[in-house]
PDB file of C-alpha atoms and ligand atoms in Angstrom:
ATOM      1  CA  MET J   1       6.917 -11.054   8.876  1.00 93.00           C
ATOM      2  CA  LEU J   2       9.302  -8.275   8.451  1.00 96.00           C
ATOM      3  CA  LEU J   3       9.543  -5.256   6.373  1.00 97.00           C
ATOM      4  CA  ARG J   4      12.520  -3.893   3.860  1.00 97.00           C
ATOM      5  CA  ASP J   5      13.262  -1.688   1.251  1.00 98.00           C
ATOM      6  CA  VAL J   6      12.099  -2.735  -2.396  1.00 98.00           C
ATOM      7  CA  GLU J   7      15.733  -3.885  -3.854  1.00 97.00           C
ATOM      8  CA  PRO J   8      16.584  -4.480  -7.233  1.00 97.00           C
ATOM      9  CA  ALA J   9      15.305  -8.364  -7.291  1.00 97.00           C
ATOM     10  CA  ASP J  10      11.449  -7.673  -6.677  1.00 98.00           C
ATOM     11  CA  LEU J  11      11.199  -7.535 -10.467  1.00 98.00           C
ATOM     12  CA  ASP J  12       8.699 -10.530 -10.317  1.00 97.00           C
ATOM     13  CA  ALA J  13       6.892  -9.431  -7.083  1.00 97.00           C
ATOM     14  CA  TYR J  14       5.924  -6.702  -9.340  1.00 97.00           C
ATOM     15  CA  VAL J  15       4.971  -7.891 -12.359  1.00 98.00           C
ATOM     16  CA  ARG J  16       3.035 -11.312 -10.033  1.00 97.00           C
ATOM     17  CA  MET J  17       0.790  -7.887  -7.884  1.00 96.00           C
ATOM     18  CA  ARG J  18       0.676  -5.384 -11.084  1.00 96.00           C
ATOM     19  CA  CYS J  19      -0.201  -7.437 -13.698  1.00 97.00           C
ATOM     20  CA  ASP J  20      -3.255  -9.440 -12.310  1.00 95.00           C
ATOM     21  CA  PRO J  21      -6.307  -8.678 -12.583  1.00 94.00           C
ATOM     22  CA  VAL J  22      -7.766  -9.758  -9.658  1.00 92.00           C
ATOM     23  CA  MET J  23      -5.162  -7.556  -7.706  1.00 93.00           C
ATOM     24  CA  MET J  24      -5.504  -4.817  -9.599  1.00 91.00           C
ATOM     25  CA  LEU J  25      -8.881  -5.266  -9.617  1.00 87.00           C
ATOM     26  CA  GLU J  26      -9.563  -2.571  -7.532  1.00 84.00           C
ATOM     27  CA  LEU J  27      -6.709   0.015  -8.011  1.00 85.00           C
ATOM     28  CA  GLY J  28      -6.955   0.711 -11.616  1.00 83.00           C
ATOM     29  CA  GLY J  29      -6.630  -2.242 -14.103  1.00 88.00           C
ATOM     30  CA  PRO J  30      -3.731  -4.489 -14.154  1.00 93.00           C
ATOM     31  CA  GLN J  31      -0.459  -3.151 -15.806  1.00 93.00           C
ATOM     32  CA  PRO J  32       1.287  -3.272 -18.771  1.00 95.00           C
ATOM     33  CA  ARG J  33       4.014  -6.077 -18.128  1.00 96.00           C
ATOM     34  CA  GLU J  34       6.690  -3.785 -20.471  1.00 97.00           C
ATOM     35  CA  ARG J  35       6.174  -0.983 -18.076  1.00 96.00           C
ATOM     36  CA  ILE J  36       6.660  -2.886 -14.895  1.00 97.00           C
ATOM     37  CA  ALA J  37      10.783  -2.740 -14.714  1.00 98.00           C
ATOM     38  CA  ALA J  38      10.560   1.787 -15.568  1.00 98.00           C
ATOM     39  CA  GLN J  39       7.742   1.523 -12.099  1.00 97.00           C
ATOM     40  CA  LEU J  40      10.923  -1.167 -10.121  1.00 98.00           C
ATOM     41  CA  ARG J  41      13.386   1.981 -11.395  1.00 98.00           C
ATOM     42  CA  ARG J  42      11.816   5.376 -11.119  1.00 98.00           C
ATOM     43  CA  ASP J  43      10.953   3.343  -7.037  1.00 98.00           C
ATOM     44  CA  LEU J  44      13.814   2.741  -5.812  1.00 98.00           C
ATOM     45  CA  GLU J  45      15.440   5.692  -6.734  1.00 98.00           C
ATOM     46  CA  THR J  46      12.324   7.303  -4.587  1.00 97.00           C
ATOM     47  CA  VAL J  47      13.482   4.979  -1.472  1.00 98.00           C
ATOM     48  CA  HIS J  48      17.181   6.088  -2.746  1.00 98.00           C
ATOM     49  CA  GLU J  49      16.142   9.725  -1.657  1.00 97.00           C
ATOM     50  CA  ASP J  50      13.778   8.894   0.909  1.00 97.00           C
ATOM     51  CA  SER J  51      10.627  10.667  -0.583  1.00 96.00           C
ATOM     52  CA  ALA J  52       8.137   8.196  -0.380  1.00 98.00           C
ATOM     53  CA  TRP J  53       8.718   4.322   1.666  1.00 98.00           C
ATOM     54  CA  ILE J  54       8.469   1.089  -0.705  1.00 98.00           C
ATOM     55  CA  LYS J  55       8.257  -1.512   1.870  1.00 98.00           C
ATOM     56  CA  MET J  56       7.967  -4.923   0.786  1.00 98.00           C
ATOM     57  CA  ILE J  57       6.465  -7.671   2.680  1.00 98.00           C
ATOM     58  CA  VAL J  58       8.581 -10.870   4.403  1.00 97.00           C
ATOM     59  CA  ALA J  59       6.360 -13.147   4.386  1.00 93.00           C
ATOM     60  CA  GLY J  60       7.726 -15.932   8.219  1.00 84.00           C
ATOM     61  CA  ASN J  61      11.604 -17.382   8.139  1.00 80.00           C
ATOM     62  CA  SER J  62      11.238 -17.359   4.029  1.00 84.00           C
ATOM     63  CA  ALA J  63      12.549 -14.613   1.730  1.00 87.00           C
ATOM     64  CA  GLN J  64       9.166 -15.226   0.160  1.00 94.00           C
ATOM     65  CA  VAL J  65       7.778 -11.222  -0.763  1.00 97.00           C
ATOM     66  CA  ALA J  66       4.080 -11.710   0.436  1.00 97.00           C
ATOM     67  CA  GLY J  67       2.951  -8.029  -0.314  1.00 98.00           C
ATOM     68  CA  THR J  68       3.649  -4.435  -0.698  1.00 98.00           C
ATOM     69  CA  VAL J  69       2.577  -1.185   1.812  1.00 98.00           C
ATOM     70  CA  THR J  70       3.779   1.039   0.033  1.00 98.00           C
ATOM     71  CA  LEU J  71       3.576   5.618   2.028  1.00 98.00           C
ATOM     72  CA  TYR J  72       4.498   8.707   0.160  1.00 97.00           C
ATOM     73  CA  PRO J  73       3.202  12.453  -0.136  1.00 97.00           C
ATOM     74  CA  HIS J  74       0.696  12.750  -2.354  1.00 93.00           C
ATOM     75  CA  GLU J  75      -1.522  16.308  -3.788  1.00 91.00           C
ATOM     76  CA  GLY J  76      -0.236  17.418  -0.707  1.00 95.00           C
ATOM     77  CA  ILE J  77      -1.473  15.054   1.373  1.00 97.00           C
ATOM     78  CA  SER J  78       0.504  11.324   3.494  1.00 98.00           C
ATOM     79  CA  GLU J  79      -1.075   8.705   1.649  1.00 97.00           C
ATOM     80  CA  ILE J  80      -1.155   4.826   2.750  1.00 98.00           C
ATOM     81  CA  GLY J  81      -1.387   1.642   0.389  1.00 97.00           C
ATOM     82  CA  TRP J  82      -0.786  -1.917   0.727  1.00 97.00           C
ATOM     83  CA  MET J  83      -1.249  -5.009  -1.221  1.00 97.00           C
ATOM     84  CA  VAL J  84      -0.860  -8.720  -0.278  1.00 97.00           C
ATOM     85  CA  LEU J  85       0.023 -11.590  -2.973  1.00 97.00           C
ATOM     86  CA  PRO J  86      -3.396 -14.398  -2.586  1.00 95.00           C
ATOM     87  CA  GLU J  87      -1.682 -17.252  -1.860  1.00 94.00           C
ATOM     88  CA  PHE J  88      -0.311 -15.266   1.308  1.00 96.00           C
ATOM     89  CA  GLN J  89      -3.702 -13.296   2.238  1.00 96.00           C
ATOM     90  CA  GLY J  90      -6.097 -13.501   5.308  1.00 96.00           C
ATOM     91  CA  ARG J  91      -3.119 -14.687   6.889  1.00 96.00           C
ATOM     92  CA  GLY J  92      -3.157 -10.986   8.762  1.00 97.00           C
ATOM     93  CA  LEU J  93       0.208 -10.348   7.262  1.00 97.00           C
ATOM     94  CA  ALA J  94      -1.211  -7.030   5.438  1.00 98.00           C
ATOM     95  CA  GLY J  95      -2.953  -5.403   9.048  1.00 98.00           C
ATOM     96  CA  GLU J  96       0.199  -6.098  10.814  1.00 98.00           C
ATOM     97  CA  ALA J  97       2.752  -4.971   7.553  1.00 98.00           C
ATOM     98  CA  VAL J  98       0.668  -1.895   8.017  1.00 98.00           C
ATOM     99  CA  ARG J  99       0.821  -1.464  11.415  1.00 98.00           C
ATOM    100  CA  GLN J 100       4.397  -1.479  11.396  1.00 98.00           C
ATOM    101  CA  VAL J 101       4.671   0.886   8.611  1.00 98.00           C
ATOM    102  CA  LEU J 102       2.834   3.547  10.454  1.00 98.00           C
ATOM    103  CA  ASP J 103       4.636   2.810  13.945  1.00 97.00           C
ATOM    104  CA  LEU J 104       7.394   4.015  11.695  1.00 97.00           C
ATOM    105  CA  ALA J 105       5.830   6.317  10.756  1.00 97.00           C
ATOM    106  CA  ARG J 106       4.625   7.709  13.761  1.00 96.00           C
ATOM    107  CA  ALA J 107       8.258   7.605  15.157  1.00 96.00           C
ATOM    108  CA  ASP J 108      10.024   9.358  12.015  1.00 96.00           C
ATOM    109  CA  GLY J 109       7.344  12.141  12.567  1.00 94.00           C
ATOM    110  CA  ARG J 110       7.466  13.914   9.440  1.00 96.00           C
ATOM    111  CA  TRP J 111       3.704  12.051   7.542  1.00 97.00           C
ATOM    112  CA  GLY J 112       2.046  14.421   9.649  1.00 97.00           C
ATOM    113  CA  LEU J 113      -1.566  12.707   8.951  1.00 98.00           C
ATOM    114  CA  ILE J 114      -1.532   9.828   6.667  1.00 98.00           C
ATOM    115  CA  HIS J 115      -4.597   8.754   4.564  1.00 98.00           C
ATOM    116  CA  ALA J 116      -6.091   6.038   3.027  1.00 98.00           C
ATOM    117  CA  PHE J 117      -8.446   5.211   0.444  1.00 96.00           C
ATOM    118  CA  PRO J 118      -9.935   1.883  -0.442  1.00 96.00           C
ATOM    119  CA  SER J 119     -13.038   1.613  -2.239  1.00 94.00           C
ATOM    120  CA  THR J 120     -15.665   1.132  -0.165  1.00 96.00           C
ATOM    121  CA  THR J 121     -16.788  -2.469  -1.731  1.00 94.00           C
ATOM    122  CA  ASN J 122     -12.914  -3.386  -0.087  1.00 95.00           C
ATOM    123  CA  ALA J 123     -14.112  -5.437   3.043  1.00 96.00           C
ATOM    124  CA  ALA J 124     -10.430  -6.364   3.993  1.00 97.00           C
ATOM    125  CA  SER J 125      -9.023  -2.854   3.514  1.00 97.00           C
ATOM    126  CA  ASN J 126     -11.968  -1.026   5.537  1.00 98.00           C
ATOM    127  CA  ALA J 127     -10.887  -3.224   7.994  1.00 98.00           C
ATOM    128  CA  ILE J 128      -7.346  -3.023   8.162  1.00 98.00           C
ATOM    129  CA  CYS J 129      -7.994   0.492   8.415  1.00 98.00           C
ATOM    130  CA  ARG J 130     -11.119  -0.001  10.740  1.00 98.00           C
ATOM    131  CA  SER J 131      -8.820  -2.037  13.548  1.00 97.00           C
ATOM    132  CA  ALA J 132      -4.779  -0.185  12.971  1.00 98.00           C
ATOM    133  CA  GLY J 133      -6.712   3.066  14.202  1.00 97.00           C
ATOM    134  CA  PHE J 134      -7.522   4.586  11.068  1.00 98.00           C
ATOM    135  CA  SER J 135     -11.000   7.189  11.416  1.00 98.00           C
ATOM    136  CA  LEU J 136     -13.295   7.534   9.136  1.00 98.00           C
ATOM    137  CA  ILE J 137     -13.880  10.983   7.157  1.00 97.00           C
ATOM    138  CA  GLY J 138     -16.653   9.328   4.376  1.00 97.00           C
ATOM    139  CA  PRO J 139     -16.797   7.887   1.706  1.00 97.00           C
ATOM    140  CA  GLU J 140     -15.754  10.632  -1.262  1.00 96.00           C
ATOM    141  CA  GLU J 141     -15.189  10.306  -5.069  1.00 95.00           C
ATOM    142  CA  THR J 142     -11.727   9.488  -6.072  1.00 88.00           C
ATOM    143  CA  THR J 143      -8.907   9.498  -9.392  1.00 85.00           C
ATOM    144  CA  PHE J 144      -6.756   6.743  -9.477  1.00 78.00           C
ATOM    145  CA  ALA J 145      -5.505   5.555 -12.923  1.00 75.00           C
ATOM    146  CA  GLY J 146      -7.374   7.790 -14.409  1.00 81.00           C
ATOM    147  CA  ARG J 147     -10.426   5.834 -13.507  1.00 83.00           C
ATOM    148  CA  ILE J 148     -12.999   6.904 -10.940  1.00 89.00           C
ATOM    149  CA  PHE J 149     -13.909   5.008  -7.663  1.00 89.00           C
ATOM    150  CA  GLN J 150     -16.651   5.080  -5.321  1.00 95.00           C
ATOM    151  CA  THR J 151     -13.615   5.040  -1.750  1.00 96.00           C
ATOM    152  CA  SER J 152     -13.733   5.269   2.300  1.00 97.00           C
ATOM    153  CA  HIS J 153     -11.556   8.265   3.198  1.00 98.00           C
ATOM    154  CA  TRP J 154      -9.832   7.448   6.772  1.00 98.00           C
ATOM    155  CA  VAL J 155      -6.874   9.321   9.029  1.00 98.00           C
ATOM    156  CA  PHE J 156      -4.462   7.813  10.414  1.00 98.00           C
ATOM    157  CA  GLY J 157      -3.439  10.371  13.195  1.00 94.00           C
ATOM    158  CA  SER J 158      -5.886  12.698  14.241  1.00 75.00           C
ATOM    159  CA  SER J 159      -5.496  14.467  18.172  1.00 56.00           C
ATOM    160  CA  ALA J 160      -8.193  10.354  18.964  1.00 47.00           C
ATOM    161  CA  HIS J 161      -4.964   8.228  17.569  1.00 45.00           C
ATOM    162  CA  ALA J 162      -2.100  10.695  17.876  1.00 40.00           C
TER     163      ALA J 162
HETATM  164  C1  COA Y 201      -6.790  -5.731   0.615  1.00 72.88           C
HETATM  165  C2  COA Y 201      -5.857  -6.898   0.825  1.00 72.88           C
HETATM  166  C3  COA Y 201      -4.405  -5.974   1.543  1.00 72.88           C
HETATM  167  C4  COA Y 201      -5.817  -7.897   2.550  1.00 72.88           C
HETATM  168  O1  COA Y 201      -4.466  -8.475   2.715  1.00 72.88           O
HETATM  169  P1  COA Y 201      -4.502 -10.016   3.550  1.00 72.88           P
HETATM  170  O2  COA Y 201      -3.387  -9.658   3.828  1.00 72.88           O
HETATM  171  O3  COA Y 201      -5.071 -10.822   3.412  1.00 72.88           O
HETATM  172  O4  COA Y 201      -5.511  -8.892   4.678  1.00 72.88           O
HETATM  173  P2  COA Y 201      -5.032  -9.595   6.850  1.00 72.88           P
HETATM  174  O5  COA Y 201      -5.358 -11.174   6.651  1.00 72.88           O
HETATM  175  O6  COA Y 201      -4.615  -8.861   6.962  1.00 72.88           O
HETATM  176  O7  COA Y 201      -6.676  -9.032   7.015  1.00 72.88           O
HETATM  177  C5  COA Y 201      -6.858  -7.600   6.912  1.00 72.88           C
HETATM  178  C6  COA Y 201      -7.904  -7.516   7.806  1.00 72.88           C
HETATM  179  O8  COA Y 201      -9.346  -7.965   6.767  1.00 72.88           O
HETATM  180  C7  COA Y 201     -10.601  -8.929   7.381  1.00 72.88           C
HETATM  181  N1  COA Y 201     -11.055 -10.139   6.143  1.00 72.88           N
HETATM  182  C8  COA Y 201     -10.048 -10.012   5.729  1.00 72.88           C
HETATM  183  N2  COA Y 201      -9.528 -11.352   4.142  1.00 72.88           N
HETATM  184  C9  COA Y 201     -11.612  -9.818   4.168  1.00 72.88           C
HETATM  185  C10 COA Y 201     -12.709 -10.513   3.119  1.00 72.88           C
HETATM  186  N3  COA Y 201     -12.446 -11.321   2.546  1.00 72.88           N
HETATM  187  N4  COA Y 201     -13.242  -9.749   3.856  1.00 72.88           N
HETATM  188  C11 COA Y 201     -13.569  -9.123   5.264  1.00 72.88           C
HETATM  189  N5  COA Y 201     -13.202  -8.943   5.941  1.00 72.88           N
HETATM  190  C12 COA Y 201     -11.845  -9.582   5.468  1.00 72.88           C
HETATM  191  C13 COA Y 201      -9.198  -9.139   8.053  1.00 72.88           C
HETATM  192  O9  COA Y 201     -10.582 -10.131   8.729  1.00 72.88           O
HETATM  193  C14 COA Y 201      -8.309  -8.334   8.595  1.00 72.88           C
HETATM  194  O10 COA Y 201      -9.882  -8.019  10.095  1.00 72.88           O
HETATM  195  P3  COA Y 201      -9.064  -7.638  11.383  1.00 72.88           P
HETATM  196  O11 COA Y 201      -8.152  -6.126  10.758  1.00 72.88           O
HETATM  197  O12 COA Y 201     -10.256  -6.736  12.165  1.00 72.88           O
HETATM  198  O13 COA Y 201      -8.737  -8.312  12.136  1.00 72.88           O
HETATM  199  C15 COA Y 201      -5.816  -8.143  -0.072  1.00 72.88           C
HETATM  200  O14 COA Y 201      -6.915  -9.155  -0.314  1.00 72.88           O
HETATM  201  C16 COA Y 201      -5.016  -7.656  -1.242  1.00 72.88           C
HETATM  202  O15 COA Y 201      -4.232  -6.768  -2.161  1.00 72.88           O
HETATM  203  N6  COA Y 201      -5.922  -6.992  -2.064  1.00 72.88           N
HETATM  204  C17 COA Y 201      -6.048  -7.074  -3.292  1.00 72.88           C
HETATM  205  C18 COA Y 201      -4.867  -5.519  -3.925  1.00 72.88           C
HETATM  206  C19 COA Y 201      -5.839  -4.436  -2.672  1.00 72.88           C
HETATM  207  O16 COA Y 201      -7.242  -3.825  -2.546  1.00 72.88           O
HETATM  208  N7  COA Y 201      -5.271  -3.364  -2.527  1.00 72.88           N
HETATM  209  C20 COA Y 201      -6.245  -2.174  -0.826  1.00 72.88           C
HETATM  210  C21 COA Y 201      -6.192  -0.965  -2.157  1.00 72.88           C
HETATM  211  S1  COA Y 201      -6.877   0.091  -0.726  1.00 72.88           S
END
């Protein structure tokens, strides 16, 4: 598994991740197909400016995109999120990719505490937080894409894990 920055050729992977009702179940629902190209353009610009990290997970020796991990400033905090496409799930890819991004972030030094807000029902994402060394703050209502979600608030980089 390796990580690389998002590229213009990732449009198909974006569509498969963001327009899929199952993938987007706990992320505000599927996005309209016609908005995805503009989203990708914004993300490429963001990476070019180095104001957020948008990493694509590339599986094994193939060039196939398996998912994504993003680390971005949001309302005054650093927030991380992740997705892995269904055919690549259950192989440890998300956990490994998140740990790699956390290592890169720690080495980079600019991100401070890193927050994650998986839905309370998202067992795999809560397991990732636990095993990657996040500390659980507690349950929190989070507004995402205009909807309210019951989430678990996790934080990485507190003194216990620094
Ligand atoms: C959540 C998601 C990223 C998991 O990706 P994945 O590559 O299958 O995850 P991994 O194989 O790395 O497994 C991560 C951990 O979850 C556990 N896990 C995996 N599937 C699980 C399940 N259905 N129930 C409970 N635990 C599960 C694994 O055992 C592993 O635990 P560990 O870290 O203690 O070893 C993926 O299912 C996904 O993208 N879902 C849709 C989008 C989404 O929900 N994104 C997260 C928003 S915060």
